[in-house]
Coordinates of C-alpha atoms and ligand atoms in Angstrom, one line a residue:
M205 CA -6.9 -7.9 -21.6
M206 CA -8.3 -10.7 -19.8
H207 CA -6.0 -12.7 -16.9
S208 CA -7.7 -15.9 -17.4
E209 CA -5.7 -17.5 -14.1
F210 CA -7.8 -15.1 -12.1
I211 CA -11.2 -16.1 -13.5
P212 CA -13.1 -18.9 -11.5
K213 CA -13.6 -21.9 -13.5
Y214 CA -16.7 -23.2 -11.5
L215 CA -18.0 -22.4 -8.2
P216 CA -19.9 -25.5 -7.2
K217 CA -21.3 -24.4 -3.7
T218 CA -24.4 -22.3 -2.8
V219 CA -24.4 -20.3 0.3
N220 CA -27.3 -18.1 0.8
S221 CA -25.6 -15.6 3.1
G222 CA -23.0 -15.0 5.7
S223 CA -20.2 -12.8 6.7
V224 CA -16.3 -12.9 6.6
V225 CA -14.1 -10.5 8.5
C226 CA -10.5 -9.7 7.0
Q227 CA -7.7 -7.3 7.9
A228 CA -4.9 -6.1 5.9
P229 CA -2.0 -3.6 6.9
S230 CA -0.7 -0.2 5.1
N231 CA 2.7 -0.5 3.3
I232 CA 5.4 2.0 2.9
A233 CA 7.3 2.0 -0.3
L234 CA 11.1 2.2 -0.5
V235 CA 11.4 2.1 -4.2
K236 CA 8.3 4.2 -5.0
Y237 CA 5.6 3.2 -7.8
W238 CA 4.6 6.7 -9.5
G239 CA 3.0 6.5 -13.0
K240 CA 0.8 3.7 -14.6
Y241 CA -0.3 2.7 -17.8
G242 CA -3.3 0.1 -19.1
E243 CA -5.4 -1.0 -16.3
Q244 CA -3.4 -0.3 -13.1
L245 CA -0.3 -1.5 -14.2
P246 CA 2.8 0.2 -13.0
Q247 CA 5.5 1.9 -15.3
N248 CA 8.1 0.5 -12.8
A249 CA 8.7 -2.2 -10.1
S250 CA 8.3 -1.4 -6.5
V251 CA 9.2 -2.8 -3.1
S252 CA 7.6 -2.0 0.4
F253 CA 8.0 -2.9 4.0
T254 CA 4.4 -4.2 5.0
L255 CA 3.4 -2.4 8.1
S256 CA 1.9 -3.9 11.3
E257 CA 0.0 -1.7 13.5
C258 CA -1.8 0.6 10.6
R259 CA -4.4 -1.8 9.5
T260 CA -7.9 -1.9 8.2
E261 CA -10.7 -4.5 9.2
T262 CA -13.2 -5.3 7.0
T263 CA -16.6 -7.3 7.5
L264 CA -18.2 -8.2 4.4
Y265 CA -21.9 -9.3 4.6
F266 CA -23.4 -11.0 1.9
E267 CA -27.0 -12.1 1.1
K268 CA -28.2 -13.5 -2.1
T269 CA -30.3 -11.4 -4.2
T270 CA -32.8 -12.0 -6.8
E271 CA -31.9 -8.6 -8.7
D272 CA -28.7 -9.5 -10.4
S273 CA -28.2 -7.0 -13.1
T274 CA -26.2 -4.4 -10.8
F275 CA -23.9 -4.1 -8.1
N276 CA -25.7 -3.8 -4.6
F277 CA -23.8 -2.8 -1.6
E278 CA -23.5 -0.2 1.4
V279 CA -20.5 0.8 2.8
Y280 CA -19.9 1.7 6.3
L281 CA -17.0 3.3 8.2
D282 CA -16.8 2.8 12.1
G283 CA -20.7 2.0 12.0
K284 CA -21.9 5.0 10.1
R285 CA -22.8 5.0 6.3
E286 CA -20.2 6.5 4.1
T287 CA -21.9 7.1 0.7
G288 CA -18.8 9.1 -0.2
F289 CA -16.8 5.9 -0.3
E290 CA -19.3 4.2 -2.6
P291 CA -18.3 5.5 -6.1
K292 CA -14.6 4.7 -5.5
I293 CA -16.0 0.9 -4.4
R294 CA -18.4 0.7 -7.5
K295 CA -15.6 1.4 -9.8
F296 CA -13.6 -1.4 -8.1
F297 CA -16.3 -3.8 -8.7
E298 CA -16.4 -3.0 -12.3
R299 CA -13.1 -3.3 -12.6
I300 CA -12.9 -6.8 -10.7
Y301 CA -16.5 -8.2 -12.2
S302 CA -14.9 -10.5 -14.7
Y303 CA -12.7 -12.1 -11.9
V304 CA -15.4 -12.1 -9.3
P305 CA -18.4 -13.2 -11.0
F306 CA -20.8 -13.7 -8.1
L307 CA -20.3 -10.0 -7.3
K308 CA -23.8 -9.3 -8.6
M309 CA -25.5 -12.2 -7.2
Y310 CA -25.3 -10.8 -3.7
Q311 CA -26.3 -7.8 -1.8
F312 CA -23.1 -6.7 0.2
K313 CA -22.7 -4.6 3.5
I314 CA -19.0 -3.7 3.6
E315 CA -18.2 -2.4 7.3
T316 CA -14.9 -1.2 7.8
K317 CA -12.6 0.3 10.5
N318 CA -9.1 1.5 10.5
T319 CA -6.8 1.1 13.6
F320 CA -5.4 4.5 12.6
P321 CA -7.5 7.8 12.5
H322 CA -9.1 8.1 9.1
S323 CA -8.3 11.8 8.6
S324 CA -4.3 11.1 9.5
G325 CA -3.0 11.3 6.2
I326 CA -2.1 8.0 6.0
A327 CA -3.3 6.3 2.9
S328 CA -6.1 4.0 3.9
S329 CA -6.6 3.1 0.2
A330 CA -4.0 0.0 0.4
S331 CA -5.0 -1.3 3.8
G332 CA -9.1 -0.9 2.8
M333 CA -8.5 -2.6 -0.7
G334 CA -6.5 -5.2 0.4
A335 CA -8.8 -6.0 3.5
L336 CA -12.0 -6.0 1.0
S337 CA -10.0 -8.1 -1.5
M338 CA -9.3 -10.5 1.1
C339 CA -12.7 -11.0 2.0
L340 CA -13.9 -11.5 -1.7
V341 CA -11.3 -14.6 -2.0
A342 CA -12.5 -15.7 1.2
I343 CA -15.9 -15.9 -0.1
E344 CA -14.8 -17.3 -3.4
N345 CA -13.3 -20.0 -1.4
K346 CA -16.5 -20.7 0.6
L347 CA -18.4 -21.0 -2.9
G348 CA -15.9 -24.0 -3.6
A349 CA -12.8 -22.2 -5.2
N350 CA -10.6 -24.3 -2.7
Y351 CA -7.7 -22.1 -3.7
D352 CA -4.4 -22.8 -1.4
T353 CA -3.0 -20.0 0.6
H354 CA -0.6 -19.0 -2.0
F355 CA -3.2 -18.6 -4.8
S356 CA -5.8 -16.9 -2.6
N357 CA -3.1 -14.5 -1.7
K358 CA -2.1 -13.9 -5.1
K359 CA -5.5 -13.7 -6.2
A360 CA -6.2 -10.8 -3.3
S361 CA -3.2 -9.0 -4.4
F362 CA -4.3 -9.2 -8.0
L363 CA -7.7 -7.7 -7.0
A364 CA -6.4 -5.1 -4.4
R365 CA -4.2 -3.6 -7.2
L366 CA -7.3 -3.1 -9.4
G367 CA -8.5 -0.8 -6.3
S368 CA -5.2 0.8 -5.6
G369 CA -2.2 0.2 -7.1
S370 CA -0.1 0.1 -4.0
A371 CA -2.6 -2.3 -2.5
A372 CA -1.2 -5.3 -4.2
R373 CA 1.8 -4.9 -1.7
S374 CA -0.5 -5.2 1.5
I375 CA -1.3 -8.8 1.2
E376 CA 2.0 -10.2 2.2
G377 CA 5.1 -9.5 4.1
P378 CA 7.3 -8.2 5.6
L379 CA 8.9 -6.9 1.9
V380 CA 7.0 -7.0 -0.9
V381 CA 7.8 -6.4 -4.5
W382 CA 5.2 -5.4 -7.3
G383 CA 6.2 -4.9 -11.0
E384 CA 8.0 -7.0 -13.5
H385 CA 11.9 -6.9 -12.9
P386 CA 14.3 -8.9 -14.6
Q387 CA 16.3 -9.5 -11.7
L388 CA 13.5 -10.5 -9.5
E389 CA 12.3 -14.2 -10.5
G390 CA 8.4 -14.2 -10.6
S391 CA 7.6 -10.5 -10.2
S392 CA 4.7 -9.2 -12.2
N393 CA 2.8 -6.3 -13.1
L394 CA -0.7 -7.8 -11.8
F395 CA 0.1 -8.7 -8.4
G396 CA 2.9 -8.3 -5.6
M397 CA 5.1 -11.1 -4.2
K398 CA 7.0 -11.6 -1.3
Y399 CA 10.5 -10.4 -1.9
P400 CA 12.0 -13.6 -3.0
Y401 CA 15.8 -13.5 -1.8
T402 CA 18.1 -13.4 1.2
V403 CA 17.2 -10.5 3.7
H404 CA 20.0 -9.6 6.3
E405 CA 19.3 -9.6 9.8
N406 CA 19.6 -5.8 9.7
F407 CA 16.3 -5.5 8.0
K408 CA 14.4 -7.8 10.1
D409 CA 11.7 -5.9 12.3
Y410 CA 12.6 -2.4 10.6
Q411 CA 10.7 0.1 12.4
D412 CA 8.6 3.2 10.6
S413 CA 7.3 6.0 12.9
I414 CA 4.9 7.9 11.0
L415 CA 4.8 11.5 11.9
L416 CA 1.7 13.5 10.9
V417 CA 2.8 16.9 9.3
D418 CA -0.5 17.5 7.5
K419 CA -3.7 15.6 8.6
G420 CA -6.1 16.8 5.8
E421 CA -7.2 15.7 2.4
K422 CA -4.4 14.8 0.1
Q423 CA -3.5 17.9 -2.0
V424 CA -3.2 15.9 -5.1
S425 CA -5.2 12.4 -5.6
S426 CA -2.9 9.4 -6.6
T427 CA -5.1 9.3 -9.7
V428 CA -4.3 12.6 -10.5
G429 CA -0.5 12.2 -9.4
H430 CA 0.0 8.8 -11.6
D431 CA -1.5 10.6 -14.4
L432 CA 0.7 13.6 -14.4
M433 CA 3.6 11.4 -15.1
N434 CA 2.1 11.1 -18.7
G435 CA 3.3 14.3 -19.9
N436 CA 6.4 14.7 -17.5
P437 CA 9.5 15.1 -19.4
Y438 CA 11.8 13.2 -16.8
A439 CA 9.3 10.4 -16.7
E440 CA 11.3 7.9 -18.7
A441 CA 14.5 8.5 -16.8
R442 CA 12.5 8.3 -13.4
F443 CA 11.1 4.9 -14.4
K444 CA 14.6 3.3 -15.5
T445 CA 16.2 4.9 -12.0
A446 CA 13.4 3.0 -10.2
N447 CA 14.2 -0.3 -11.5
G448 CA 17.8 0.6 -11.1
N449 CA 17.2 1.4 -7.2
L450 CA 15.3 -1.8 -6.8
E451 CA 18.3 -3.9 -8.6
K452 CA 20.8 -2.0 -6.2
L453 CA 18.6 -3.1 -3.2
I454 CA 18.9 -6.9 -3.9
S455 CA 22.5 -6.7 -2.8
V456 CA 21.8 -4.2 -0.1
F457 CA 19.2 -6.5 1.4
E458 CA 21.7 -9.4 1.1
S459 CA 24.6 -7.7 2.8
G460 CA 23.1 -5.5 5.3
D461 CA 24.6 -2.5 4.4
I462 CA 22.2 0.1 6.0
S463 CA 24.1 3.2 4.7
A464 CA 23.4 2.2 1.2
F465 CA 19.9 1.4 2.0
I466 CA 19.5 5.0 3.4
N467 CA 21.1 6.5 0.1
I468 CA 18.4 4.7 -2.0
V469 CA 15.4 5.2 0.1
E470 CA 15.7 8.9 0.8
S471 CA 16.7 9.4 -2.9
E472 CA 13.7 7.8 -3.8
A473 CA 11.3 9.6 -1.5
L474 CA 12.7 13.2 -2.9
Q475 CA 12.6 11.7 -6.5
L476 CA 8.9 11.1 -6.1
H477 CA 8.4 14.7 -4.9
G478 CA 10.8 15.9 -7.6
M479 CA 8.6 14.5 -10.3
M480 CA 5.5 16.4 -8.7
M481 CA 7.4 19.7 -8.8
A482 CA 8.5 18.8 -12.4
S483 CA 4.9 18.0 -13.6
E484 CA 2.5 20.2 -15.4
P485 CA 0.6 21.5 -13.3
Y486 CA 3.3 21.5 -10.7
F487 CA 3.1 20.7 -6.9
I488 CA 5.0 21.0 -3.8
L489 CA 3.3 18.4 -1.3
M490 CA 6.1 18.9 1.4
K491 CA 5.4 21.4 4.3
P492 CA 8.1 23.7 5.8
N493 CA 7.9 20.9 8.7
T494 CA 8.4 18.1 6.3
L495 CA 11.7 19.9 5.5
E496 CA 12.7 21.0 9.3
I497 CA 12.2 17.0 10.2
I498 CA 14.4 15.8 7.3
N499 CA 17.0 18.5 8.3
R500 CA 16.9 17.0 12.0
I501 CA 17.0 13.5 11.1
W502 CA 20.5 14.5 8.9
Q503 CA 21.6 16.3 11.7
L504 CA 21.1 13.3 14.1
R505 CA 22.8 11.0 11.5
N506 CA 25.6 13.4 11.3
D507 CA 26.1 13.9 15.0
T508 CA 25.7 10.3 16.3
G509 CA 26.2 7.9 13.5
S510 CA 22.5 6.9 13.9
K511 CA 20.9 4.9 10.9
V512 CA 18.0 6.5 11.0
C513 CA 16.2 8.0 7.8
F514 CA 13.2 9.0 5.9
T515 CA 10.9 8.4 3.3
L516 CA 7.9 10.1 2.0
D517 CA 4.4 9.2 0.2
A518 CA 2.9 11.7 -1.9
G519 CA 1.9 14.2 0.9
A520 CA 3.7 16.0 3.7
N521 CA 3.8 13.2 6.5
V522 CA 7.2 11.8 7.2
H523 CA 7.8 8.1 7.4
V524 CA 11.1 7.7 9.9
L525 CA 12.9 4.4 9.1
Y526 CA 15.3 2.8 11.7
P527 CA 16.7 -0.6 12.8
I528 CA 15.1 -2.1 15.6
S529 CA 18.5 -1.9 17.6
E530 CA 17.7 1.8 17.7
K531 CA 14.3 1.7 18.8
E532 CA 14.7 3.5 22.0
V533 CA 17.2 6.1 20.9
V534 CA 15.3 7.1 17.9
Q535 CA 11.9 7.3 19.6
Q536 CA 13.1 9.5 22.2
F537 CA 14.5 11.5 19.4
I538 CA 11.1 11.7 17.8
E539 CA 9.3 12.5 21.2
T540 CA 11.5 15.3 22.1
Q541 CA 13.0 16.9 18.7
L542 CA 10.4 16.0 15.9
S543 CA 7.1 15.9 17.6
P544 CA 6.9 19.5 17.7
F545 CA 6.7 19.7 14.0
C546 CA 3.9 17.2 13.9
K547 CA 0.2 18.4 14.0
N548 CA -1.1 18.4 17.8
G549 CA 2.4 16.6 18.3
E550 CA 0.9 13.3 16.6
Y551 CA 2.8 10.2 15.4
I552 CA 2.3 6.7 15.2
H553 CA 5.2 3.9 16.0
D554 CA 4.8 1.1 13.7
G555 CA 7.1 -1.6 12.1
C556 CA 7.2 -4.2 9.8
G557 CA 4.5 -7.0 9.6
L558 CA 3.5 -10.0 7.9
G559 CA 0.5 -8.8 5.9
A560 CA -3.4 -9.6 5.5
T561 CA -5.1 -12.1 7.7
I562 CA -8.5 -13.8 7.6
V563 CA -10.1 -12.9 10.9
N564 CA -13.3 -15.1 10.4
S565 CA -14.6 -16.9 7.6
Ligands
PMV616 O1 -1.8 3.1 -4.8 P1 -1.9 4.4 -5.1 O2 -2.4 4.5 -6.5 O3 -2.6 5.4 -4.2 O4 -0.4 5.2 -5.4 C1 0.7 5.3 -4.4 C2 1.9 5.8 -4.7 C3 2.7 6.0 -3.6 O5 2.1 5.8 -2.2 C4 2.9 7.5 -3.7 C5 3.9 5.2 -3.7 C6 4.0 3.9 -3.4 O6 4.7 3.1 -4.2 O7 3.2 3.4 -2.5

């Protein structure tokens, strides 16, 4: 199905060559997206904190080409050609071609770098696809599309989603919803949007420290993981629960009830992993140290009444979430109690951010 809103009607300007630079951050889901259908459409709505420090910066060089029947591009990571990334980008270009018709008119050089180590096990696909999509929309504007910021962001999120679903949530911030939900006006399966309702002070500048438990390649790619939901006997119940959790979060965000927030967020993380354990073939993506960390977080909460909690992506790393008012205490706790369970003692302190930016256009 084509979504005509995102097909540019007329691009009046000719630009022979140039470059744009954009940055996009990573994000951490509070209600998880796991399971998709059609062309990168989510089976349930999700919501995430947009991060601030973990970002990808992409410079997209473009030059008019006479050969306009194929996609012509090269990808560089930290200045080094990365042919390994090119099949994924080619697939992305194929998916978005109807919405970005100038893609075959130029040859591109995509130069990209992350503020976090590539091998850290932090998903770079959300920030990477977010930054590249921002660049493409910036070029479209140079060619005369003249979108306002609202539509530019909406289109960037729409394109990013076609590269990596969760990337749809990396354009704006600090809280982003993606996926149609009856209680969230304007929400769509096609793009992410800023969370539209009241958010209590307690959730402002929320902190996320990412504990690097396992830094290798993902054991299960998200593509495989999402696909496994198709045969999962608990899938329908999971999609319903996720949408229910998002609905509950609406009143939690408004009231500032961090205990209720913790309950939903930790349950979401464990359900995501539960789905993988209940898939065929089945996987355990946590490591013993993931559980050690979780138990220590629970212990601290029990002992001190702290509002620290955890969430997980589809891997062994732990995202430690806490209100900014507990920053000092929790960061000290991470340093002394949790870092011994991290690979080489490594972790990254991050917090909520406002989303993608055009650095230079
Ligand atoms: O964007 P993908 O296809 O890599 O899926 C990511 C899914 C999770 O990170 C596990 C959850 C989420 O909502 O971000």
